[in-house]
Coordinates of C-alpha atoms and ligand atoms in Angstrom, one line a residue:
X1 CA -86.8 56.9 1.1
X2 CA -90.2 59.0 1.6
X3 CA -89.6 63.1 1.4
X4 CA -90.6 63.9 5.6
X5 CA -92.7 66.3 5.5
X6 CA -92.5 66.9 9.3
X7 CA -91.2 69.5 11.3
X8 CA -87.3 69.1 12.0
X9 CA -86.2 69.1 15.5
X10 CA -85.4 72.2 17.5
X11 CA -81.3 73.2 16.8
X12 CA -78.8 73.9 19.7
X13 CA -79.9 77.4 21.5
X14 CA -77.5 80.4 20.5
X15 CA -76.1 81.8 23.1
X16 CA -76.6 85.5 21.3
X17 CA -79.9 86.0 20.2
X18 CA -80.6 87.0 16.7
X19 CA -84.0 88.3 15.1
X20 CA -85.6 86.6 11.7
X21 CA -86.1 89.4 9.6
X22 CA -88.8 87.8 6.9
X23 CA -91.0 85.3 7.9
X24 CA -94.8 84.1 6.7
X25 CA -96.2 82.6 10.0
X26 CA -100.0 83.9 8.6
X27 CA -102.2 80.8 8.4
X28 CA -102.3 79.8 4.3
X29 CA -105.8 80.6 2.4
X30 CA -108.0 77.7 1.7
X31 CA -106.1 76.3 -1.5
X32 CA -107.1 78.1 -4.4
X33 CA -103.8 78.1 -6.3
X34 CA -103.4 81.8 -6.5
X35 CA -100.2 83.5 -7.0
X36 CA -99.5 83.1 -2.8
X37 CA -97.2 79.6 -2.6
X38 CA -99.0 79.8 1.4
X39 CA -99.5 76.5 2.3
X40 CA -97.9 74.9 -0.5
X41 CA -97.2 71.0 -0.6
X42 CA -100.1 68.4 0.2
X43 CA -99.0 67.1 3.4
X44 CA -97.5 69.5 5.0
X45 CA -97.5 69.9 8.7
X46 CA -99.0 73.6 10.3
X47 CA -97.7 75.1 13.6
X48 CA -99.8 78.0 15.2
X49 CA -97.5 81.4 15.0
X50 CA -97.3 81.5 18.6
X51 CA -96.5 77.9 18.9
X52 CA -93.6 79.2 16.2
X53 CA -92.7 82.1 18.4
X54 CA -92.2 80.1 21.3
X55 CA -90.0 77.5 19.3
X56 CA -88.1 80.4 18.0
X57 CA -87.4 82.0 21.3
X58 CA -86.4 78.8 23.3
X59 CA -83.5 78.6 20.9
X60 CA -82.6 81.9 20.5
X61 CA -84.4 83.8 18.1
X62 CA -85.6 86.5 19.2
X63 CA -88.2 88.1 17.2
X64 CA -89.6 87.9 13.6
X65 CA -90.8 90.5 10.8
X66 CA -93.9 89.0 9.8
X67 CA -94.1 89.4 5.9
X68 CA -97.4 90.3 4.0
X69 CA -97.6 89.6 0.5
X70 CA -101.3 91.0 -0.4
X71 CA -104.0 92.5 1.5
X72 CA -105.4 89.6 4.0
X73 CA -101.8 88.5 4.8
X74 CA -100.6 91.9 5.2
X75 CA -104.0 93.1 7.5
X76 CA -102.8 89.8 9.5
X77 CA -99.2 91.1 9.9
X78 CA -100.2 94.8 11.4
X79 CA -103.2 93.2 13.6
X80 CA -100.8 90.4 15.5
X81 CA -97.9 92.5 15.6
X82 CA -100.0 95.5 17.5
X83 CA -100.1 92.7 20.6
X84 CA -97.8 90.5 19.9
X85 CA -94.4 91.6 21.5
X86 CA -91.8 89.1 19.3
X87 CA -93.7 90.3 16.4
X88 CA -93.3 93.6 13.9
X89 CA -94.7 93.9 10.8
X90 CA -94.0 94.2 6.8
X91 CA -96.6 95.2 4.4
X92 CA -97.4 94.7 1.0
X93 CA -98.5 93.1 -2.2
X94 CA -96.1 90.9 -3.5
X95 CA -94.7 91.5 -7.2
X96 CA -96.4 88.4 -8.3
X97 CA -99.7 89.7 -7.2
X98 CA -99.5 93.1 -8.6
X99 CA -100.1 91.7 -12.7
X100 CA -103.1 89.9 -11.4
X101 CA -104.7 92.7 -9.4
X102 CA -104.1 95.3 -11.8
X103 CA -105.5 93.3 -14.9
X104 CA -108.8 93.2 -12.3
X105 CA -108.7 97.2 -11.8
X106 CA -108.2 96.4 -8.0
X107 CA -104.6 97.6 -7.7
X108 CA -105.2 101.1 -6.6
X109 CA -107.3 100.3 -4.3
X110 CA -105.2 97.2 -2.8
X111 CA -102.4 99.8 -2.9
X112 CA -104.7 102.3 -0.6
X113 CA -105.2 99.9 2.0
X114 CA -101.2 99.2 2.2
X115 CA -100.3 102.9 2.3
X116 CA -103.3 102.8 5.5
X117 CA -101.0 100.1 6.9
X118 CA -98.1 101.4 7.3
X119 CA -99.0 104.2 9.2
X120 CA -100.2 101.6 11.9
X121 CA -97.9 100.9 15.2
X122 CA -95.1 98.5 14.7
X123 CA -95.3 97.9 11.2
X124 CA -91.9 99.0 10.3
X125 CA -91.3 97.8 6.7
X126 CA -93.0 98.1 3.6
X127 CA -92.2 94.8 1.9
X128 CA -92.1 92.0 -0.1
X129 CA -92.0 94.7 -2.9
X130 CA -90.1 94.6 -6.2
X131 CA -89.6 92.6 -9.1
X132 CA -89.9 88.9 -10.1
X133 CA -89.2 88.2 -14.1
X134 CA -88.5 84.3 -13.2
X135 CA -92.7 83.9 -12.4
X136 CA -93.7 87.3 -14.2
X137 CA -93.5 87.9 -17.7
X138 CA -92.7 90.9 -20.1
X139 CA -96.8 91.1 -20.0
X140 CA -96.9 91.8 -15.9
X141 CA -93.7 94.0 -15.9
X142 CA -95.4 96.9 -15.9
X143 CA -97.9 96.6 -13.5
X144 CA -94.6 94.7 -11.1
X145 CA -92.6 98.5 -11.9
X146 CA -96.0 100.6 -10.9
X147 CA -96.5 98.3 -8.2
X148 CA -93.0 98.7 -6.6
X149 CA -92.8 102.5 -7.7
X150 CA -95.5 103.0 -5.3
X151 CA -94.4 100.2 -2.2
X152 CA -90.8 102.8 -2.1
X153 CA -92.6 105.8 -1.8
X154 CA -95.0 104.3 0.8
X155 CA -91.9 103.4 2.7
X156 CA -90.5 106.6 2.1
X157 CA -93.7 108.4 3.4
X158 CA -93.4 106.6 6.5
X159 CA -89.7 106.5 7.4
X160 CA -90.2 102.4 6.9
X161 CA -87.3 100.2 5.9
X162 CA -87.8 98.3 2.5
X163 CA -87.8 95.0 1.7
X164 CA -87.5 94.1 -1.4
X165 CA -88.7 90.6 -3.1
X166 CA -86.3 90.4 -6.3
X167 CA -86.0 87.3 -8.6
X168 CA -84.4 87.7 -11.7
X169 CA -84.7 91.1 -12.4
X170 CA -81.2 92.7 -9.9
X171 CA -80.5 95.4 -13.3
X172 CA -84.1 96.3 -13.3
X173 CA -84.6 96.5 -9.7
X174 CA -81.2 98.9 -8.5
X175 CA -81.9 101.0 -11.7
X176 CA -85.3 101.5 -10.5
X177 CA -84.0 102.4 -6.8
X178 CA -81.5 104.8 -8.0
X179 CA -83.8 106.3 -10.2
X180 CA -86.5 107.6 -7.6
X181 CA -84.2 107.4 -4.6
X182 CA -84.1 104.2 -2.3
X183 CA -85.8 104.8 1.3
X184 CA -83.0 105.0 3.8
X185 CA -82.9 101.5 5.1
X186 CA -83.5 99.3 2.1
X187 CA -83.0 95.3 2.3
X188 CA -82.4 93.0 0.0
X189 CA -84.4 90.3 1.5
X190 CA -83.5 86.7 0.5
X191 CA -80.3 87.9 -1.2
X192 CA -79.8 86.5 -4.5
X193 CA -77.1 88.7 -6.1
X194 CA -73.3 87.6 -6.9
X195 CA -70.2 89.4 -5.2
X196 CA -70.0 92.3 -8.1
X197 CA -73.6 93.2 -6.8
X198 CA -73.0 92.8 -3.5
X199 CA -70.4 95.6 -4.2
X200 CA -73.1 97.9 -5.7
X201 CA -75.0 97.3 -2.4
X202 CA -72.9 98.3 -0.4
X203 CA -71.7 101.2 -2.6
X204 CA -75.2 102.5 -1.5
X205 CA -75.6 101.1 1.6
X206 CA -78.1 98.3 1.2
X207 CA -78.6 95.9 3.5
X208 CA -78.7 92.0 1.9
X209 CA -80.5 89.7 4.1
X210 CA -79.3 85.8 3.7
X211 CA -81.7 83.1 3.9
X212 CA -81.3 79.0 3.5
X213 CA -79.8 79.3 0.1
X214 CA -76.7 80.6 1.0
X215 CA -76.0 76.9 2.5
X216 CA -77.6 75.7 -1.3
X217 CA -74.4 73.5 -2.8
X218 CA -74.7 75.5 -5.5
X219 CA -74.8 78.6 -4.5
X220 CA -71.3 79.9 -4.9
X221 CA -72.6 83.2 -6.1
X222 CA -73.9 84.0 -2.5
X223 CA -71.4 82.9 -0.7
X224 CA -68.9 85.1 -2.8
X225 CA -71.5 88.3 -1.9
X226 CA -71.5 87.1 1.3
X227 CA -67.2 87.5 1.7
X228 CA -67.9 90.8 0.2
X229 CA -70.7 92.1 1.7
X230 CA -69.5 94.9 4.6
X231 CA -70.5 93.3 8.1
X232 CA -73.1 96.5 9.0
X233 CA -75.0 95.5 6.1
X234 CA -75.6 91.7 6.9
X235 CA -79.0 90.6 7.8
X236 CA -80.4 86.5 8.2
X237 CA -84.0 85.6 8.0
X238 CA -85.9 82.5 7.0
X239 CA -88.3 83.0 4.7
X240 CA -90.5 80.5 6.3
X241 CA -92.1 78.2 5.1
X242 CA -89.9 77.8 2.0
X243 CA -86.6 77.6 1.5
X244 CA -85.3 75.4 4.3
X245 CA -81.2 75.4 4.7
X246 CA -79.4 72.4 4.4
X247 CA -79.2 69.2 5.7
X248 CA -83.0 69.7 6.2
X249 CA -83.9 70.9 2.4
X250 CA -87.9 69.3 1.7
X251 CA -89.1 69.8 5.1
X252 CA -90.7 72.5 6.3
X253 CA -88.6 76.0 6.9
X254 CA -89.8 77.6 10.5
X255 CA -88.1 80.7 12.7
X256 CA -86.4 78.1 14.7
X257 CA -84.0 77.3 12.3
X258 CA -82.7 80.1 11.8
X259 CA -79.8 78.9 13.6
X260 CA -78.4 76.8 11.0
X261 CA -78.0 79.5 8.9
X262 CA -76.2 81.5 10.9
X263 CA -74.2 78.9 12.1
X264 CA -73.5 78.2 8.1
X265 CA -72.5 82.3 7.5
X266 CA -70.3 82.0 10.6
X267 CA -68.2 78.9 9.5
X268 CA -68.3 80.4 5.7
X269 CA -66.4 83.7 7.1
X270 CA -64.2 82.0 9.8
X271 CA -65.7 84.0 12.4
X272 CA -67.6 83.5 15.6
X273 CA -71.3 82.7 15.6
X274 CA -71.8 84.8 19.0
X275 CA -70.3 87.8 16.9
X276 CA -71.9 87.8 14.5
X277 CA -75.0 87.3 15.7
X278 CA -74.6 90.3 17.5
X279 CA -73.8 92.0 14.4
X280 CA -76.6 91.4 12.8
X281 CA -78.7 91.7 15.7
X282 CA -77.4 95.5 16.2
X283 CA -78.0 95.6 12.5
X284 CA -81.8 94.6 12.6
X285 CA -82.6 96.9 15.2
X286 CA -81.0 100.0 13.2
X287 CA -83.2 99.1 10.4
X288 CA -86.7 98.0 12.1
X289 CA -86.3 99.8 15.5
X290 CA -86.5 97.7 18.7
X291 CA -89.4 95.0 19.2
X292 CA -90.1 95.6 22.5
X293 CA -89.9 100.0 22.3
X294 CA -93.6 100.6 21.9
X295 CA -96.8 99.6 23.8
X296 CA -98.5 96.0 23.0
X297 CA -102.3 96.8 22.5
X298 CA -104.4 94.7 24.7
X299 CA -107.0 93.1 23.0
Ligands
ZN1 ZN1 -91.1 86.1 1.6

């Protein structure tokens, strides 16, 4: 049978809303196989963002944090969140960006321009940051470290949460957070950790955001983390376009089905998908602030 490529249909609406906290609804560069997977896979189907948004919202999700990964994407994320009221921001350049603009003496300066970010209205994370050893090797690790080093105390700066891209590299990344202090609302987006480090986050109060894996067959590891895992610390997102959940793994990952996952994470801990989506909706808004608290710029 052909891989479909197309959009899956919209879920069954939750009845408690529940907010995507990492997304990539920026339209893809023009293919130039850079270190970005944007608009990845030949025939794959685009939606507008607000065409997303309104998919999103007619079944229950809320909101998204719109993810940057390097400067255009992350200019992107500040400018439609400013009027966009379903919409905050994260900024950043992604770990596997940071060798690549270092080696081209532009990493200061792409730095610079994140730092100006996140000083702007409703961006309210400084992310994907962090470490990736699985696409990164021992030659980019410490451009990855000065790169990261410098995303935390950005955050920091700005009171901003931190999101943190790791892959990998979980010893190098919490050793690196306790040695120059974590920001105070740190996330562990696309949580890939077992239960033991599930128990170091929440030793320190780190929140670990689930996305499709968790509903991977085999990914016992995060289901154990996510048994362990203390309730105030649970976040979902998506991590559109990639990593759809199952039964729909191939096709194309979008806000909209958030759903499934949380519907997986309810079943997995035997509890109610309304609670816990207000969980983790009470969760969100403790880390990014509510989406709708601050004037949407006209334009
Ligand atoms: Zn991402």
């Amino acid at each position: 049978m052909p891989t479909d490529h197309s959009y899956p249909p919209l879920p069954e609406p939750l009845v408690v809303g529940v907010y995507d906290n990492h997304t990539h609804l920026d339209p893809p560069p023009p293919s130039t196989g850079s270190g970005n997977e944007v608009g990845e896979g030949p025939e794959r189907e685009q939606l507008d963002y607000l065409e997303q948004l309104d998919r999103a919202s007619s079944v229950g999700v809320r909101g998204v944090v719109q993810v940057g990964g390097d400067v255009e994407s992350s200019i992107w994320s500040a400018e439609q969140a400013a009027r966009e009221p379903r919409m905050l921001a994260a900024v950043a350049i992604h770990p596997n960006e940071a060798p690549r603009l270092d080696a081209a003496g532009e990493l200061d300066d792409a730095l610079a321009v994140i730092a100006e970010l996140a000083t702007r209205p409703r961006v309210r994370a400084v992310g994907e940051t962090g470490l990736d050893l699985f696409r990164t090797g021992e030659d980019g690790r410490a451009a990855q470290l000065r790169s990261f080093e410098a995303h935390i105390e950005i955050a920091k700066e700005n009171g901003l949460a931190l999101q943190i891209h790791d892959r990998d590299a979980h010893d190098v990344v919490i050793e690196t957070l306790l040695r120059v202090g974590a920001p105070e609302r740190t996330v562990f987006h696309c949580y890939s950790g077992d239960g033991a480090m599930a128990r170091i986050c929440a030793d320190n109060g780190w929140y670990m955001s689930f996305a499709g894996t968790v509903t991977f067959k085999n990914a016992e590891n995060l289901r154990d983390a996510l048994e362990v895992a203390p309730r105030r610390l649970l976040l979902v997102e998506t991590d559109a376009p990639y990593l759809t959940p199952t039964p729909l793994r191939g096709r194309p990952n979008a806000p909209y089905l958030l759903p499934y996952t949380l519907r997986f994470m309810a079943a997995h801990l035997g509890t109610d998908v309304s609670m816990l989506a207000a969980q983790i909706t009470s969760n969100t808004e403790l880390v990014y602030g509510t989406w709708d608290s601050e004037p949407v710029t006209a334009e």
